[in-house]
mmCIF file of C-alpha atoms in Angstrom:
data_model
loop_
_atom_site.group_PDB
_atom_site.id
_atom_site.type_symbol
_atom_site.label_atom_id
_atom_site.label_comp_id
_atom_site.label_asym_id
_atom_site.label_seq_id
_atom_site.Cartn_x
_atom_site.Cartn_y
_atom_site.Cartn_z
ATOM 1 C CA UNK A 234 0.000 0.000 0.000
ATOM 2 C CA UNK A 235 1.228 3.349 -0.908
ATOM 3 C CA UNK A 236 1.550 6.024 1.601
ATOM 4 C CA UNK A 237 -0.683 8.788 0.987
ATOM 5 C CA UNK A 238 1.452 12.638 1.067
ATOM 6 C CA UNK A 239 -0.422 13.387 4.336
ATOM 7 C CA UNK A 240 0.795 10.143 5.600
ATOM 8 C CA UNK A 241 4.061 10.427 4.439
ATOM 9 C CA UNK A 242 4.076 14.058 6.408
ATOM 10 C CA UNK A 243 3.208 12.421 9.454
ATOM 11 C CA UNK A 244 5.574 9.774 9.601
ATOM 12 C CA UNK A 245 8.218 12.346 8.854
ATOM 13 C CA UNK A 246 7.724 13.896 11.796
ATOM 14 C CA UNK A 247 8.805 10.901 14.483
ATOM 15 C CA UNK A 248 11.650 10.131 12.160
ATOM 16 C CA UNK A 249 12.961 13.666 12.538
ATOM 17 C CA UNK A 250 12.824 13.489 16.499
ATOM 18 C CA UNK A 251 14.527 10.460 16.293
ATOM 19 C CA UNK A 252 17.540 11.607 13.928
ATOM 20 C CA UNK A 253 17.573 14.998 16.379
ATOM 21 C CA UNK A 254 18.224 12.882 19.047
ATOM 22 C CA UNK A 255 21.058 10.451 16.910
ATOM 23 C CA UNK A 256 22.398 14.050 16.662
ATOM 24 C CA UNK A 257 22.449 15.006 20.261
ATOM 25 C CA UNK A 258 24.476 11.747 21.029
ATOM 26 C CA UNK A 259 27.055 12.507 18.462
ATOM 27 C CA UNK A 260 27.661 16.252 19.447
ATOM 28 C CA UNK A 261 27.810 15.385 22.660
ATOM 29 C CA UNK A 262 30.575 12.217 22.194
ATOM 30 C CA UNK A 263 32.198 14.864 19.890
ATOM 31 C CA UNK A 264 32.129 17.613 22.756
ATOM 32 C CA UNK A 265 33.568 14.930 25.511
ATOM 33 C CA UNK A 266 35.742 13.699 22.835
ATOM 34 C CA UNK A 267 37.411 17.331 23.578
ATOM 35 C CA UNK A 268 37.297 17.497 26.449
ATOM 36 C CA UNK A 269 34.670 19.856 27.210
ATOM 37 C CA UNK A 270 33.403 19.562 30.303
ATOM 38 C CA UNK A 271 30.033 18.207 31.187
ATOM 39 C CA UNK A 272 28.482 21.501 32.612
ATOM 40 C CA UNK A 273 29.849 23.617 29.614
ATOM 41 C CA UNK A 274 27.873 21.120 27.202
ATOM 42 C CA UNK A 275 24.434 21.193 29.063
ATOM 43 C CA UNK A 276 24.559 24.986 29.421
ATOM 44 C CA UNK A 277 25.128 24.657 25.387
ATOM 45 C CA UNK A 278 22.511 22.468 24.898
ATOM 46 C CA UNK A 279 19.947 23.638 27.168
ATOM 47 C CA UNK A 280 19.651 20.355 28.852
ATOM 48 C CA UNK A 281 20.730 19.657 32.225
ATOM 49 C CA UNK A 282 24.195 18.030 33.259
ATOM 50 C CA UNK A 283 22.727 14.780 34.602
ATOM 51 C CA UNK A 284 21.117 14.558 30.997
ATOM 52 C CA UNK A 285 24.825 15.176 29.549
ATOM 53 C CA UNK A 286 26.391 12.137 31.812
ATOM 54 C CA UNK A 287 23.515 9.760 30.872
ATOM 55 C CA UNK A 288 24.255 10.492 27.342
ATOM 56 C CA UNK A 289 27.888 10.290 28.004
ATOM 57 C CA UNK A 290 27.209 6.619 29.758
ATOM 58 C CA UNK A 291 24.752 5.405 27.062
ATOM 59 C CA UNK A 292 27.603 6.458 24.331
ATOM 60 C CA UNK A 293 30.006 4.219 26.675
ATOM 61 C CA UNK A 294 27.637 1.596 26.811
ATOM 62 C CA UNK A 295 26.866 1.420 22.829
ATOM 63 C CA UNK A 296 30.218 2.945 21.184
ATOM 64 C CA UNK A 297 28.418 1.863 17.839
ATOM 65 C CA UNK A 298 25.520 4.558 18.526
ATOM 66 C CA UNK A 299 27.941 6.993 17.244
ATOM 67 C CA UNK A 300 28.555 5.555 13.494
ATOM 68 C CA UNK A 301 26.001 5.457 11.020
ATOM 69 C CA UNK A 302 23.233 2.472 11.164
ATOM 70 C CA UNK A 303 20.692 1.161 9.088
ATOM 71 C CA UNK A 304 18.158 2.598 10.690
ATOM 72 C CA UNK A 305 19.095 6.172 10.633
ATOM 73 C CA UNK A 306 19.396 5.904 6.787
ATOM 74 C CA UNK A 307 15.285 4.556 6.620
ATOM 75 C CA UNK A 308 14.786 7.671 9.151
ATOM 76 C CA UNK A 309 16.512 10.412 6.775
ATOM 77 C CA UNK A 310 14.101 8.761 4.151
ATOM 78 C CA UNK A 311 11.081 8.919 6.386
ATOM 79 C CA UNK A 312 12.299 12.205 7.295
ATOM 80 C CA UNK A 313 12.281 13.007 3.508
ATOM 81 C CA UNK A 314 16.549 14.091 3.303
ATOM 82 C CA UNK A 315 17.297 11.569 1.021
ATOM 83 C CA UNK A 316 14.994 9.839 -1.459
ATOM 84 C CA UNK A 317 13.847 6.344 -1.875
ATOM 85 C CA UNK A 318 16.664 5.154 -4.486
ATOM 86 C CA UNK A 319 19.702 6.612 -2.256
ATOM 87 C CA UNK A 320 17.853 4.308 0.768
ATOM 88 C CA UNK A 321 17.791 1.705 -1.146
ATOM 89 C CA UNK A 322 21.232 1.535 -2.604
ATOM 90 C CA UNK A 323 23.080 2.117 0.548
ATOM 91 C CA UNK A 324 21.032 -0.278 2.989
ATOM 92 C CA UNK A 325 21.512 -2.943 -0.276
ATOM 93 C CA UNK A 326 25.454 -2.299 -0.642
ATOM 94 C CA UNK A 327 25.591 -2.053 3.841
ATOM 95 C CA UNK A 328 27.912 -4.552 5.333
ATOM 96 C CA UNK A 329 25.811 -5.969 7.213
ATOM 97 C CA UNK A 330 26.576 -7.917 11.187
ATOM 98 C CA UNK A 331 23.902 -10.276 11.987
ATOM 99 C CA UNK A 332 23.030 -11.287 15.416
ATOM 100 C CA UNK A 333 24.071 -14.323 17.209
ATOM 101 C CA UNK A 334 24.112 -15.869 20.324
ATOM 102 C CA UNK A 335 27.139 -15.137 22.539
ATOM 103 C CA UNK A 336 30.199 -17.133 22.778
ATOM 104 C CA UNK A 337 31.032 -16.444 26.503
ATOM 105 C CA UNK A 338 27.113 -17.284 27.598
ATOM 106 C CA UNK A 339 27.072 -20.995 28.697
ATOM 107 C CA UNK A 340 23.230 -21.127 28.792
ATOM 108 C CA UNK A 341 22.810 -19.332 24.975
ATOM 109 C CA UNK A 342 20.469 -16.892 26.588
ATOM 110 C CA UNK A 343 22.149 -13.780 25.321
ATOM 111 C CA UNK A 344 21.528 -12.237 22.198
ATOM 112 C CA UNK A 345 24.404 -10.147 20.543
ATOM 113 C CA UNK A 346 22.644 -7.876 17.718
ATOM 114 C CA UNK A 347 23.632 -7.028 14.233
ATOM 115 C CA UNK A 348 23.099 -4.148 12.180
ATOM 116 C CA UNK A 349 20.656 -6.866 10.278
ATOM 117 C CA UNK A 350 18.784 -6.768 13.378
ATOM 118 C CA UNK A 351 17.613 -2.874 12.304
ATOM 119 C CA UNK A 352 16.293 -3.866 9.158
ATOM 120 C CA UNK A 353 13.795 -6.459 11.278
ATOM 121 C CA UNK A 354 13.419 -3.951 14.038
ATOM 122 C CA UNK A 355 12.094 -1.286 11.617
ATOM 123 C CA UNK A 356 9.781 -2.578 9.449
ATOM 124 C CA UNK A 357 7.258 0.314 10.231
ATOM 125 C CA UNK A 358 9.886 2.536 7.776
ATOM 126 C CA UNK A 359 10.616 -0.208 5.425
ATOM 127 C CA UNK A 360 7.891 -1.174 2.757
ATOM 128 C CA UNK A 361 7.072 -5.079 2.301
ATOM 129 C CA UNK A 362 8.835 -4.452 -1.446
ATOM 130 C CA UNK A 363 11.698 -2.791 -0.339
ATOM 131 C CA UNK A 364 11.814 -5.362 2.389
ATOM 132 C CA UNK A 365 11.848 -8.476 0.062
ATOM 133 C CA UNK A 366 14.662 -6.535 -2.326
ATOM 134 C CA UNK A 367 16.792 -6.564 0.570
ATOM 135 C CA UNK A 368 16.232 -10.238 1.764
ATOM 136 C CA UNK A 369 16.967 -11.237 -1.682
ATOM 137 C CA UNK A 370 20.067 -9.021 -2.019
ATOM 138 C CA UNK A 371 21.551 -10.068 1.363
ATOM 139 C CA UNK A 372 21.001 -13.868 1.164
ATOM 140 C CA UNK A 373 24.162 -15.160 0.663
ATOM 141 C CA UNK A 374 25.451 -12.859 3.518
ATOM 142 C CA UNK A 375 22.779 -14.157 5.868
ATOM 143 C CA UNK A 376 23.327 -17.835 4.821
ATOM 144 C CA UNK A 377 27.086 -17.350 5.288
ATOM 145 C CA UNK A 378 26.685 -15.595 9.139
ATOM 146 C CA UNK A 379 24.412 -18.232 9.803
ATOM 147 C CA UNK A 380 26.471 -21.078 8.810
ATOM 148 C CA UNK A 381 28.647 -20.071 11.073
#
């Protein structure tokens, strides 16, 4: 089903909170990168200083939340920056992780995700086309991780 201009408006809308915020994270792991201090950021970016240090441990906890994902290239497309054939050629040509169990859990119970993982994750960005298209171009890169 195609989206409807109105629809596509609206959807643009949580798409652009959610790069704003990919945005906050990265200016302020580039600020600490620095070494500015905490207080000097917040005042900066009119939020408080305890916001800045849970930032600052989130970014410690997830050091990939600072490169590019997946998912923030189907947000700047939701978001309307780029357009549908620039999505699609970079999330087909992506070098993809895939998720797997980790090695150092003796009961399996702990899932280690993959950028893969943001393609399943998002499917309210990603049409059931587009969706397919990807599946087929990633196959032998899923059948090879999962061999594994």
């Amino acid at each position: 089903m195609a989206l409807t201009d109105v629809e596509r408006d609206l959807r643009a809308i949580p798409a652009e909170k959610e790069l704003l915020q990919i945005k906050l994270l990265r200016a302020v792991a580039h600020a600490t990168d620095n070494q500015v201090p905490q207080r000097v950021i917040a005042k900066n970016l009119a939020v408080t200083q305890p916001e800045v240090s849970r930032i600052v441990k989130k970014l410690r906890l997830n050091p990939a939340a600072r490169d590019r994902s997946p998912r923030e290239v189907l947000l700047e497309h939701a978001a309307k920056r780029i357009d549908h054939d620039r999505m699609m050629a970079e999330l087909i040509a992506w070098d993809y992780t895939f998720g797997h169990l980790a090695e150092d859990d003796p009961l399996g119970e702990s899932y280690v995700r993959g950028t893969w993982d943001q393609i399943e994750r998002s499917r309210d960005l990603l049409g059931d086309d587009d969706y397919r298209v990807l599946l087929a171009a990633t196959a032998d890169r899923r059948a090879q991780a999962n061999a594994r």
